[in-house]
Coordinates of C-alpha atoms in Angstrom, one line a residue:
X1 CA -148.9 78.8 -215.4
X2 CA -151.9 80.4 -216.2
X3 CA -156.0 80.0 -215.7
X4 CA -158.6 79.3 -217.6
X5 CA -162.1 81.9 -217.1
X6 CA -165.1 83.4 -218.1
X7 CA -166.7 86.9 -218.3
X8 CA -169.6 85.0 -217.1
X9 CA -171.7 83.5 -214.4
X10 CA -168.9 82.2 -211.9
X11 CA -170.6 79.3 -210.3
X12 CA -173.1 81.2 -208.3
X13 CA -174.4 78.7 -205.7
X14 CA -171.2 77.7 -204.4
X15 CA -171.1 78.2 -200.9
X16 CA -167.9 80.5 -200.9
X17 CA -169.1 82.8 -203.6
X18 CA -170.9 85.2 -201.3
X19 CA -173.3 87.4 -204.0
X20 CA -172.5 85.1 -206.7
X21 CA -175.5 85.6 -208.9
X22 CA -174.8 89.0 -209.1
X23 CA -170.8 89.5 -208.5
X24 CA -169.9 88.3 -211.6
X25 CA -170.5 91.4 -213.4
X26 CA -168.3 93.2 -211.4
X27 CA -165.1 94.5 -212.9
X28 CA -163.0 94.5 -209.2
X29 CA -163.4 90.6 -209.1
X30 CA -161.2 90.1 -212.4
X31 CA -159.2 93.2 -211.0
X32 CA -158.5 91.2 -207.7
X33 CA -158.5 88.3 -209.7
X34 CA -155.7 89.4 -211.7
X35 CA -153.5 90.9 -209.0
X36 CA -153.5 87.6 -206.7
X37 CA -152.2 85.3 -209.9
X38 CA -149.6 88.0 -210.4
X39 CA -148.5 88.1 -207.2
X40 CA -148.2 84.2 -207.6
X41 CA -146.3 84.5 -210.8
X42 CA -148.5 83.2 -213.3
X43 CA -147.9 83.8 -216.8
X44 CA -151.5 84.7 -218.1
X45 CA -155.1 84.7 -218.1
X46 CA -156.8 83.5 -221.1
X47 CA -160.6 84.2 -221.4
X48 CA -162.7 82.3 -223.3
X49 CA -166.0 83.0 -225.5
X50 CA -169.0 82.4 -227.3
X51 CA -172.0 84.1 -228.8
X52 CA -174.9 82.3 -228.5
X53 CA -176.7 80.6 -226.3
X54 CA -176.8 76.6 -226.1
X55 CA -180.4 74.7 -227.3
X56 CA -179.2 71.6 -228.8
X57 CA -180.3 69.7 -225.8
X58 CA -183.8 68.7 -225.2
X59 CA -183.9 71.5 -228.3
X60 CA -184.7 74.5 -226.0
X61 CA -182.6 77.1 -224.2
X62 CA -184.0 75.9 -220.3
X63 CA -181.1 73.9 -219.7
X64 CA -178.4 76.3 -220.3
X65 CA -180.2 79.1 -218.7
X66 CA -181.6 77.9 -216.0
X67 CA -178.3 76.3 -214.6
X68 CA -175.9 79.3 -216.0
X69 CA -174.8 76.8 -218.5
X70 CA -172.4 78.4 -220.8
X71 CA -174.8 81.2 -221.1
X72 CA -175.2 84.5 -220.3
X73 CA -171.4 86.0 -220.8
X74 CA -170.2 89.8 -221.1
X75 CA -167.6 90.2 -224.2
X76 CA -163.9 89.8 -222.1
X77 CA -162.2 92.0 -224.5
X78 CA -163.6 95.0 -222.8
X79 CA -162.3 93.2 -219.2
X80 CA -158.6 94.2 -220.6
X81 CA -158.0 97.8 -220.2
X82 CA -159.1 98.2 -216.9
X83 CA -157.7 94.8 -215.6
X84 CA -154.4 96.1 -217.8
X85 CA -154.4 99.6 -215.4
X86 CA -154.3 97.4 -212.5
X87 CA -151.5 95.5 -212.8
X88 CA -147.9 95.5 -214.2
X89 CA -147.1 92.3 -215.6
X90 CA -149.6 89.3 -216.2
X91 CA -150.4 88.7 -219.7
X92 CA -154.3 88.9 -220.4
X93 CA -155.4 86.7 -223.3
X94 CA -159.2 86.8 -225.1
X95 CA -160.9 85.3 -227.1
X96 CA -161.7 86.5 -231.1
X97 CA -163.3 84.4 -233.2
X98 CA -161.5 84.3 -237.1
X99 CA -164.9 83.2 -238.5
X100 CA -166.4 86.5 -237.8
X101 CA -164.1 89.2 -236.4
X102 CA -163.3 90.9 -240.0
X103 CA -159.0 91.4 -240.0
X104 CA -158.8 95.1 -239.8
X105 CA -160.6 95.4 -237.2
X106 CA -159.2 92.3 -235.3
X107 CA -156.1 94.0 -235.8
X108 CA -157.3 97.3 -234.9
X109 CA -158.3 96.2 -231.6
X110 CA -155.4 93.6 -230.3
X111 CA -152.7 96.8 -231.7
X112 CA -155.1 98.9 -229.0
X113 CA -155.3 96.5 -226.0
X114 CA -151.5 95.2 -226.9
X115 CA -150.9 99.5 -226.6
X116 CA -152.7 99.8 -223.5
X117 CA -151.4 97.0 -221.5
X118 CA -147.9 97.8 -221.7
X119 CA -147.6 94.9 -224.5
X120 CA -149.5 92.2 -222.2
X121 CA -152.1 91.5 -224.6
X122 CA -153.1 88.3 -226.8
X123 CA -155.5 86.7 -228.7
X124 CA -156.9 83.3 -228.8
X125 CA -158.7 82.4 -231.7
X126 CA -161.3 80.2 -232.1
X127 CA -162.8 79.6 -235.2
X128 CA -166.4 79.2 -233.3
X129 CA -167.8 75.9 -234.0
X130 CA -171.8 76.4 -233.6
X131 CA -174.7 76.9 -236.6
X132 CA -176.4 79.1 -233.8
X133 CA -173.1 81.2 -233.4
X134 CA -172.8 81.2 -237.7
X135 CA -176.4 82.3 -237.7
X136 CA -175.8 84.6 -235.4
X137 CA -173.7 86.7 -238.0
X138 CA -176.2 86.1 -241.0
X139 CA -175.1 82.7 -242.1
X140 CA -177.8 79.3 -242.0
X141 CA -174.7 77.2 -241.3
X142 CA -171.8 77.4 -240.0
X143 CA -169.0 76.5 -243.0
X144 CA -167.2 73.4 -243.1
X145 CA -164.7 72.2 -239.9
X146 CA -161.5 72.3 -241.9
X147 CA -162.4 74.8 -244.0
X148 CA -162.5 77.1 -241.1
X149 CA -159.0 76.7 -240.5
X150 CA -158.3 77.1 -243.9
X151 CA -160.1 80.5 -243.7
X152 CA -158.0 80.7 -239.8
X153 CA -154.7 80.5 -241.0
X154 CA -155.6 83.1 -244.0
X155 CA -157.3 85.4 -241.5
X156 CA -154.0 84.8 -239.6
X157 CA -151.9 86.4 -242.9
X158 CA -154.7 89.1 -243.3
X159 CA -154.1 90.5 -239.7
X160 CA -150.1 90.3 -239.8
X161 CA -149.8 92.0 -243.1
X162 CA -151.8 95.0 -241.0
X163 CA -149.6 94.8 -238.0
X164 CA -146.4 94.6 -240.2
X165 CA -148.0 98.1 -242.4
X166 CA -146.1 100.3 -240.2
X167 CA -142.3 99.9 -239.9
X168 CA -140.9 99.8 -236.5
X169 CA -139.7 103.1 -237.1
X170 CA -141.9 105.0 -238.4
X171 CA -143.5 106.9 -236.0
X172 CA -140.9 109.3 -235.7
X173 CA -141.7 112.0 -233.3
X174 CA -139.5 114.7 -234.2
X175 CA -141.0 117.7 -232.7
X176 CA -137.8 119.6 -234.3
X177 CA -139.0 118.6 -238.1
X178 CA -143.0 119.1 -237.3
X179 CA -143.1 115.6 -238.7
X180 CA -145.2 113.0 -236.4
X181 CA -145.2 110.0 -238.7
X182 CA -142.6 109.2 -241.7
X183 CA -145.0 108.7 -244.6
X184 CA -142.8 106.3 -246.5
X185 CA -142.8 104.2 -243.1
X186 CA -146.4 102.9 -243.1
X187 CA -147.7 101.0 -246.5
X188 CA -150.5 99.9 -247.6
X189 CA -151.2 95.9 -247.2
X190 CA -153.2 95.2 -249.9
X191 CA -153.9 91.8 -248.7
X192 CA -155.6 89.7 -251.1
X193 CA -156.6 85.9 -250.3
X194 CA -159.7 83.9 -251.1
X195 CA -161.3 84.2 -247.8
X196 CA -160.2 87.8 -246.8
X197 CA -159.1 91.3 -248.0
X198 CA -157.8 94.3 -246.6
X199 CA -155.9 97.5 -247.4
X200 CA -154.9 98.5 -244.8
X201 CA -152.5 100.8 -243.2
X202 CA -153.9 99.9 -240.0
X203 CA -154.5 104.0 -238.6
X204 CA -152.4 103.3 -235.5
X205 CA -148.8 102.8 -235.1
X206 CA -147.4 99.6 -234.0
X207 CA -147.8 98.6 -229.7
X208 CA -145.5 97.6 -228.1
X209 CA -144.9 93.5 -228.9
X210 CA -145.9 95.0 -232.6
X211 CA -147.4 91.1 -233.0
X212 CA -149.8 91.0 -229.8
X213 CA -149.4 87.1 -228.3
X214 CA -151.6 84.4 -230.1
X215 CA -152.9 81.8 -228.5
X216 CA -154.9 79.3 -229.8
X217 CA -156.5 75.5 -228.9
X218 CA -157.4 72.5 -231.1
X219 CA -157.6 69.1 -230.7
X220 CA -158.7 67.6 -233.9
X221 CA -156.2 66.9 -236.6
X222 CA -156.8 70.8 -238.5
X223 CA -157.1 72.4 -235.0
X224 CA -153.5 71.3 -234.3
X225 CA -151.7 72.0 -237.2
X226 CA -153.0 75.5 -237.1
X227 CA -151.8 76.3 -233.7
X228 CA -148.3 74.9 -234.7
X229 CA -148.0 76.9 -237.6
X230 CA -149.2 80.0 -235.8
X231 CA -149.6 79.8 -232.0
X232 CA -147.1 81.0 -229.6
X233 CA -148.5 79.5 -226.7
X234 CA -151.3 76.1 -226.8
X235 CA -153.6 75.6 -224.6
X236 CA -155.1 71.7 -224.4
X237 CA -157.0 69.5 -223.2
X238 CA -155.7 66.8 -220.8
X239 CA -156.1 63.3 -220.9
X240 CA -154.1 60.3 -218.7
X241 CA -150.7 61.6 -218.7
X242 CA -149.3 59.9 -222.0
X243 CA -151.9 61.3 -224.0
X244 CA -150.5 64.7 -222.8
X245 CA -147.6 63.9 -224.2
X246 CA -148.7 62.4 -227.4
X247 CA -150.4 66.5 -228.4
X248 CA -147.4 68.1 -226.8
X249 CA -145.0 66.1 -229.5
X250 CA -148.2 66.2 -232.5
X251 CA -148.0 70.4 -231.4
X252 CA -143.8 70.3 -231.4
X253 CA -143.1 68.1 -234.9
X254 CA -145.7 70.3 -236.4
X255 CA -144.2 73.6 -235.7
X256 CA -141.2 71.8 -236.9
X257 CA -142.8 71.1 -240.3
X258 CA -144.1 75.0 -240.1
X259 CA -140.5 76.4 -239.7
X260 CA -140.7 77.5 -236.2
X261 CA -138.9 76.8 -233.3
X262 CA -141.2 74.3 -231.4
X263 CA -139.6 76.0 -228.0
X264 CA -141.5 79.0 -228.8
X265 CA -144.9 77.3 -228.7
X266 CA -145.9 77.0 -225.1
X267 CA -148.3 74.1 -224.3
X268 CA -150.3 74.6 -221.3
X269 CA -153.1 71.6 -220.5
X270 CA -156.5 72.3 -218.8
X271 CA -155.9 71.5 -214.7
X272 CA -158.3 70.8 -211.5
X273 CA -157.1 71.1 -208.5
X274 CA -159.0 69.5 -205.4
X275 CA -157.0 70.5 -202.5
X276 CA -157.5 70.2 -198.9
X277 CA -155.4 70.2 -195.5
X278 CA -155.0 66.2 -195.7
X279 CA -154.4 63.7 -198.7
X280 CA -157.6 62.4 -196.9
X281 CA -159.7 64.6 -196.7
X282 CA -158.8 65.9 -200.1
X283 CA -159.6 62.5 -201.6
X284 CA -163.1 62.2 -199.8
X285 CA -163.8 65.4 -201.5
X286 CA -163.3 64.3 -205.0
X287 CA -164.8 60.9 -204.1
X288 CA -167.7 62.6 -203.5
X289 CA -168.0 65.0 -206.6
X290 CA -167.1 61.9 -208.9
X291 CA -169.7 59.8 -207.4
X292 CA -171.7 58.8 -210.3
X293 CA -174.9 60.5 -210.4
X294 CA -177.9 61.3 -212.1
X295 CA -176.7 65.3 -211.9
X296 CA -173.4 64.0 -213.6
X297 CA -175.1 62.5 -216.5
X298 CA -177.1 65.5 -217.0
X299 CA -174.7 67.8 -217.3
X300 CA -172.4 65.8 -220.0
X301 CA -175.4 65.6 -221.9
X302 CA -175.5 69.1 -221.9
X303 CA -171.8 69.5 -222.4
X304 CA -171.9 67.2 -225.3
X305 CA -174.8 68.7 -226.9
X306 CA -172.7 71.9 -226.7
X307 CA -169.6 70.8 -228.4
X308 CA -171.2 68.1 -231.2
X309 CA -174.6 70.5 -231.7
X310 CA -176.7 67.1 -231.3
X311 CA -179.2 66.9 -229.0
X312 CA -177.9 63.8 -227.0
X313 CA -180.8 63.9 -225.4
X314 CA -182.4 61.2 -227.4
X315 CA -179.7 59.2 -227.3
X316 CA -180.4 55.8 -225.2
X317 CA -178.6 56.0 -221.9
X318 CA -178.5 52.3 -221.8
X319 CA -177.2 51.7 -225.4
X320 CA -173.7 51.5 -226.5
X321 CA -171.6 55.3 -227.4
X322 CA -172.6 56.3 -230.5
X323 CA -170.6 56.6 -233.1
X324 CA -171.0 61.1 -233.6
X325 CA -169.9 62.8 -236.7
X326 CA -170.4 66.3 -236.4
X327 CA -169.3 69.5 -237.8
X328 CA -169.3 71.6 -234.7
X329 CA -166.5 70.7 -232.3
X330 CA -165.1 67.6 -233.3
X331 CA -161.5 67.7 -230.7
X332 CA -164.0 68.8 -227.3
X333 CA -166.9 66.2 -228.4
X334 CA -164.3 63.1 -229.5
X335 CA -162.3 64.4 -225.9
X336 CA -165.7 63.6 -224.0
X337 CA -166.4 60.4 -225.6
X338 CA -162.8 58.8 -225.3
X339 CA -163.0 55.7 -223.2
X340 CA -166.5 54.8 -224.5
X341 CA -165.6 51.2 -226.1
X342 CA -167.8 48.6 -224.3
X343 CA -169.7 51.1 -222.8
X344 CA -172.9 52.4 -222.4
X345 CA -173.6 56.3 -222.6
X346 CA -175.2 55.9 -218.5
X347 CA -171.8 54.5 -217.8
X348 CA -169.4 56.8 -219.6
X349 CA -171.2 59.4 -218.4
X350 CA -172.4 59.0 -214.7
X351 CA -169.1 60.7 -213.6
X352 CA -167.9 64.4 -213.4
X353 CA -166.0 65.2 -216.6
X354 CA -163.8 68.1 -217.2
X355 CA -161.7 67.4 -219.8
X356 CA -158.5 68.6 -217.1
X357 CA -155.7 66.7 -215.6
X358 CA -156.8 66.4 -211.6
X359 CA -154.6 67.3 -209.1
X360 CA -156.3 65.5 -205.5
X361 CA -154.9 65.9 -202.1
X362 CA -152.5 68.5 -199.5
X363 CA -150.0 71.5 -200.7
X364 CA -146.9 69.4 -201.2
X365 CA -148.9 66.5 -202.2
X366 CA -150.5 68.1 -205.5
X367 CA -147.2 69.5 -206.3
X368 CA -145.4 66.3 -206.2
X369 CA -148.0 65.2 -208.9
X370 CA -147.7 68.4 -211.0
X371 CA -143.7 68.2 -211.3
X372 CA -144.0 64.3 -212.2
X373 CA -147.0 64.6 -214.6
X374 CA -144.9 67.8 -216.2
X375 CA -141.7 65.8 -216.2
X376 CA -143.1 62.5 -217.8
X377 CA -145.0 64.5 -220.4
X378 CA -141.9 66.8 -220.9
X379 CA -143.1 70.5 -221.1
X380 CA -144.8 73.4 -220.7
X381 CA -147.3 73.9 -218.4
X382 CA -151.0 73.8 -216.8
X383 CA -154.0 76.1 -217.2
X384 CA -156.1 76.3 -214.2
X385 CA -160.2 75.4 -215.4
X386 CA -162.1 76.5 -211.7
X387 CA -164.3 79.2 -211.4
X388 CA -163.2 82.9 -210.4
X389 CA -164.1 82.3 -206.8
X390 CA -161.8 83.9 -203.9
X391 CA -161.3 81.2 -201.9
X392 CA -161.0 78.9 -204.8
X393 CA -158.3 81.9 -206.0
X394 CA -156.7 82.3 -203.2
X395 CA -156.0 78.5 -202.3
X396 CA -154.1 78.7 -205.5
X397 CA -152.3 81.9 -205.8
X398 CA -151.2 81.8 -202.0
X399 CA -151.2 78.1 -200.6
X400 CA -150.1 76.1 -203.7
X401 CA -147.9 78.9 -206.0
X402 CA -145.3 79.6 -202.8
X403 CA -144.7 75.4 -202.8
X404 CA -144.2 75.1 -206.6
X405 CA -142.3 78.6 -206.4
X406 CA -140.0 77.1 -203.6
X407 CA -139.5 73.8 -205.3
X408 CA -138.3 76.2 -208.5
X409 CA -141.4 75.4 -210.8
X410 CA -142.9 78.4 -211.6
X411 CA -141.2 81.9 -212.0
X412 CA -140.3 84.1 -208.9
X413 CA -140.8 87.0 -210.8
X414 CA -141.6 88.5 -214.1
X415 CA -137.6 89.2 -216.5
X416 CA -139.8 91.2 -219.2
X417 CA -142.7 93.7 -219.7
X418 CA -144.1 91.7 -222.5
X419 CA -145.7 89.2 -222.2
X420 CA -144.1 87.0 -225.0
X421 CA -140.5 87.4 -223.4
X422 CA -142.1 86.4 -220.1
X423 CA -143.3 83.5 -222.2
X424 CA -140.1 82.7 -223.7
X425 CA -138.1 83.5 -221.0
X426 CA -138.1 79.5 -219.3

């Protein structure tokens, strides 16, 4: 189990969120959440990120800023150290973009955070999907979609060469001879690729995991191939059970093709929850949220504009759903347009769309549903997609998790100290 979140506004108008307009910047909110999830036996928290204010929808930043949609965000890497100081076992993953983080900076930062967390850090690798992000880093347009994944593959090679520039036994700490580190055990990386080069060595010793955990999310063929080859855990949008099973099989096949043990790649599917005391109450709540509305249409148009970089407000809502070609987030865009055959844009977008598998009911019913889905898919787990609101966290951590634990579906403790070892322990 994991939790997908942002260092961003946490649904600030929710009635159960207290002073949500300001509390989202408070590190204590995330520390308290991490403690609750660690108590619940979660494997990790995964902080997504982005580096632009969306302005594709209606050609303006107005919708984004008025609704705290995608923006504003703080840099989640800054949260890792304070959360690590207050927790012991839960994994902490934060996002870096391979397109704009130089390998040396990324390798050094990741090693430092892995050391500060005693081996519980991971990096979520994204290629950054939007021209606006590229423009914030000095480019006119972003690199072509599949080329970004070619670059990312080489980026991982460069970063790995830096992590491996120190032998495991290079740090001697020999007070008798006065030798702190053995110079013969520290090597230049001298990595030269088509897109990146770095001399090395890193100017810090190996971290507890030596190579921090790599997380990745990609729905396009290029993204799936990349994740299969390099990731320890893959986070995935969920369609129906058949689509989830197919996606996991593709990842596992890709891992085998890359010479890896497919069981070493843990696929977690985004999941949303509507939980109440009774099944009837939960279903009524879900139906109300899913009811067709103009607000849903607007939100879905904004999301499609964000993922595709195209202004979906200019499309005719009552015309058939158009075919979309984009250099931005192809997998996410395709996911939100899935099932559009024979429908108008209004029909497709009138209901809430999350990209997650939805579980609805009382706690025992939701546990039944989760168990049935994972048995059919074959593994590996779920990533809660929900704002970090104390009431929601408590519902999952202290309500649902104990029920899952009673059934033997999630861990009842952590066998190891490192994130990678704990991921591989089930």
